[in-house]
mmCIF file of C-alpha atoms in Angstrom:
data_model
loop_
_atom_site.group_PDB
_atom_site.id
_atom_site.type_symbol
_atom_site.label_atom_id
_atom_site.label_comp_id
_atom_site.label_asym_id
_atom_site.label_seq_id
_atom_site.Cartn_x
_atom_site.Cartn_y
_atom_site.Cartn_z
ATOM 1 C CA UNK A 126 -15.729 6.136 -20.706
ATOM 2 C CA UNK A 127 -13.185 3.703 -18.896
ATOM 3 C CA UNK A 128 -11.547 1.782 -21.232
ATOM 4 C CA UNK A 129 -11.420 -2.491 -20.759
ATOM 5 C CA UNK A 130 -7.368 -3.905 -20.878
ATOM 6 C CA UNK A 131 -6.235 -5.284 -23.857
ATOM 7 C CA UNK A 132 -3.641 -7.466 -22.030
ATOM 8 C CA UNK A 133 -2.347 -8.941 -18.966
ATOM 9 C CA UNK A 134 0.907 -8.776 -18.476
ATOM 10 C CA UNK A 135 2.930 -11.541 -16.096
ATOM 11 C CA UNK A 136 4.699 -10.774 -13.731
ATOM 12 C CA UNK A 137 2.925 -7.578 -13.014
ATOM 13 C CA UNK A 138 6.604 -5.994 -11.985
ATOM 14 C CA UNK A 139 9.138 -5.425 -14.148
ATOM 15 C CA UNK A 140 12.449 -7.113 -13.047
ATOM 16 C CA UNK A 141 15.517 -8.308 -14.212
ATOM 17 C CA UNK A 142 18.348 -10.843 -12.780
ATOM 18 C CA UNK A 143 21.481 -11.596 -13.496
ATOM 19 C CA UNK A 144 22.616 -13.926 -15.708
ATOM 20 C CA UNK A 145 26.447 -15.267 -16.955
ATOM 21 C CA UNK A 146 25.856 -13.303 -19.892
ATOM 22 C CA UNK A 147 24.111 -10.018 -18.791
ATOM 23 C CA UNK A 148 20.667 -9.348 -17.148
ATOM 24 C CA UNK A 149 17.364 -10.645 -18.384
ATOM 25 C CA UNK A 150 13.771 -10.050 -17.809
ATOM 26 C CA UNK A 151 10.746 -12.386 -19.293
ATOM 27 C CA UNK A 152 7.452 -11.419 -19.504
ATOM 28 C CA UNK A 153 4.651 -13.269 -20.403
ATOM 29 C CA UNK A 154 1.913 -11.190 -22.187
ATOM 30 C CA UNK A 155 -1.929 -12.165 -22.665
ATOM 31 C CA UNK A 156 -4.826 -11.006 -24.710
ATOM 32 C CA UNK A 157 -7.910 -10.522 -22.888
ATOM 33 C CA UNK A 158 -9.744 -9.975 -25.891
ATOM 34 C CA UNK A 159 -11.923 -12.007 -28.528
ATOM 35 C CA UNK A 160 -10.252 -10.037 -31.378
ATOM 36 C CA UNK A 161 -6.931 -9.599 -32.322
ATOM 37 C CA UNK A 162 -4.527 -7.432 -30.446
ATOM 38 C CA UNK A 163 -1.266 -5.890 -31.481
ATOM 39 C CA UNK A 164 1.373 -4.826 -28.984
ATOM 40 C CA UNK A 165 5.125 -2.767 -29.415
ATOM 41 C CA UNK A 166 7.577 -2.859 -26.850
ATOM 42 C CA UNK A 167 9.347 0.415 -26.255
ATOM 43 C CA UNK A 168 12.158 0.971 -24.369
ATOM 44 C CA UNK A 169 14.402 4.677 -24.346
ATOM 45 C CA UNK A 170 17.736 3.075 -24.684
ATOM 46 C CA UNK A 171 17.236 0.705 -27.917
ATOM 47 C CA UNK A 172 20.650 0.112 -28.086
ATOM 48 C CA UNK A 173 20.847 -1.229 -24.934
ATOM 49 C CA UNK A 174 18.117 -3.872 -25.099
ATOM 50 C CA UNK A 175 17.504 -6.515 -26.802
ATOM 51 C CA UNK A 176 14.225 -7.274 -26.910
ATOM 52 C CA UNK A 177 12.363 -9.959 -28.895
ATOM 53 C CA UNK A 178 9.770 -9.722 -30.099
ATOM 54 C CA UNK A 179 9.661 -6.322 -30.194
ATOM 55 C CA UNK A 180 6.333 -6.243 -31.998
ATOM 56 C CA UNK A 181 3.684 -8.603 -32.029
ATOM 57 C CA UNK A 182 -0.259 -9.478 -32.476
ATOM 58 C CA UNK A 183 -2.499 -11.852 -30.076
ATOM 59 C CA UNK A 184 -5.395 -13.041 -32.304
ATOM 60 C CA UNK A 185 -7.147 -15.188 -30.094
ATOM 61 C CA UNK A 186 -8.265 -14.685 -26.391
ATOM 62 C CA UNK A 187 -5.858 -16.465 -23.824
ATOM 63 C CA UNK A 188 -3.012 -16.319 -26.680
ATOM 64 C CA UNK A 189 0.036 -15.795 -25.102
ATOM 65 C CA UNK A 190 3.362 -14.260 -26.134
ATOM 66 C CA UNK A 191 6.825 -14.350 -24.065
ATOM 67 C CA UNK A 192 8.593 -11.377 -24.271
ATOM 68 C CA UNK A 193 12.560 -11.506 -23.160
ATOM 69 C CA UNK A 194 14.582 -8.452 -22.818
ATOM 70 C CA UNK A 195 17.874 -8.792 -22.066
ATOM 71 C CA UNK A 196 20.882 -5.922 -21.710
ATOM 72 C CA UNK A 197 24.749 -6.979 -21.228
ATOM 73 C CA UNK A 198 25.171 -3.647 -18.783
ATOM 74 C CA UNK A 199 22.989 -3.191 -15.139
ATOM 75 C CA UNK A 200 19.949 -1.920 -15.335
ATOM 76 C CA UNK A 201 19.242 1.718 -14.162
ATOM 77 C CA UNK A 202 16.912 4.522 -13.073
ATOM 78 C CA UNK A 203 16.986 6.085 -15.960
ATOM 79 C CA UNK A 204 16.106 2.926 -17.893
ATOM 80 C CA UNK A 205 12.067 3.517 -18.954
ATOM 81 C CA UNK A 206 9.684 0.754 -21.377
ATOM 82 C CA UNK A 207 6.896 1.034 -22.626
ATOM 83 C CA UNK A 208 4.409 -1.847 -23.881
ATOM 84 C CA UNK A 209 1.519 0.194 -26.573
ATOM 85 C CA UNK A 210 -1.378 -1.677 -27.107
ATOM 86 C CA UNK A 211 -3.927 -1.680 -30.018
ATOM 87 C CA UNK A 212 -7.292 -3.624 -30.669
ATOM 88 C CA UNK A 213 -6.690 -4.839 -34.644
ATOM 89 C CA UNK A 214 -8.815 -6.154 -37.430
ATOM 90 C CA UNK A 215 -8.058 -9.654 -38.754
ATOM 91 C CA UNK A 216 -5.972 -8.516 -41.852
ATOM 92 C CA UNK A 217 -3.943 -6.295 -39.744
ATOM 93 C CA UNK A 218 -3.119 -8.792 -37.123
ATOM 94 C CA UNK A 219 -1.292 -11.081 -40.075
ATOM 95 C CA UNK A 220 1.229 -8.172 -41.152
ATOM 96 C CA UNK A 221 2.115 -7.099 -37.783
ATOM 97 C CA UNK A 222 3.191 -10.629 -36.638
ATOM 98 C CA UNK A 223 7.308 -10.362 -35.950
ATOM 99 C CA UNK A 224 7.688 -13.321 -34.452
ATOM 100 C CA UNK A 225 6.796 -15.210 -38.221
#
């Protein structure tokens, strides 16, 4: 059984640019569900990112969360992220809220 998105995410490709202070990326991400959703950005060099927020939940349908990552050294191929998804009930939603 196929499994229906949690999220959209915006842009659909990753991409960064170059700023005065380093390189940033900003993604924009949406729940496409009527219940909540929780989401974790991964990435396999912490320490180089800065991401924020790193963990959040969507508790309405068409709530929308901006994600910015930004790194003071260029991006590579060895760079990887990950965004984890998870459908949530109500009372789970309000303790996995970083952005509060």
């Amino acid at each position: 059984m196929a499994s229906l998105p949690l999220i959209r995410i915006s842009p659909s490709e990753f991409q960064f640019t170059q700023t005065s202070s380093g390189y940033t990326s900003r993604l924009r991400l949406t729940s496409l569900q009527s219940q909540a959703v929780g989401f974790k950005f991964k990435t396999n060099a912490p320490h180089k990112f800065l991401v924020k927020p790193v963990v959040c939940s969507l508790t309405q349908k068409g709530m929308s969360v901006d994600v910015v990552v930004k790194s003071s050294s260029p991006i590579t191929d060895v760079d990887r992220f990950l965004i984890q998804t998870v459908a949530l009930a109500a009372d789970e939603a309000d303790n996995l809220d970083s952005t509060k």
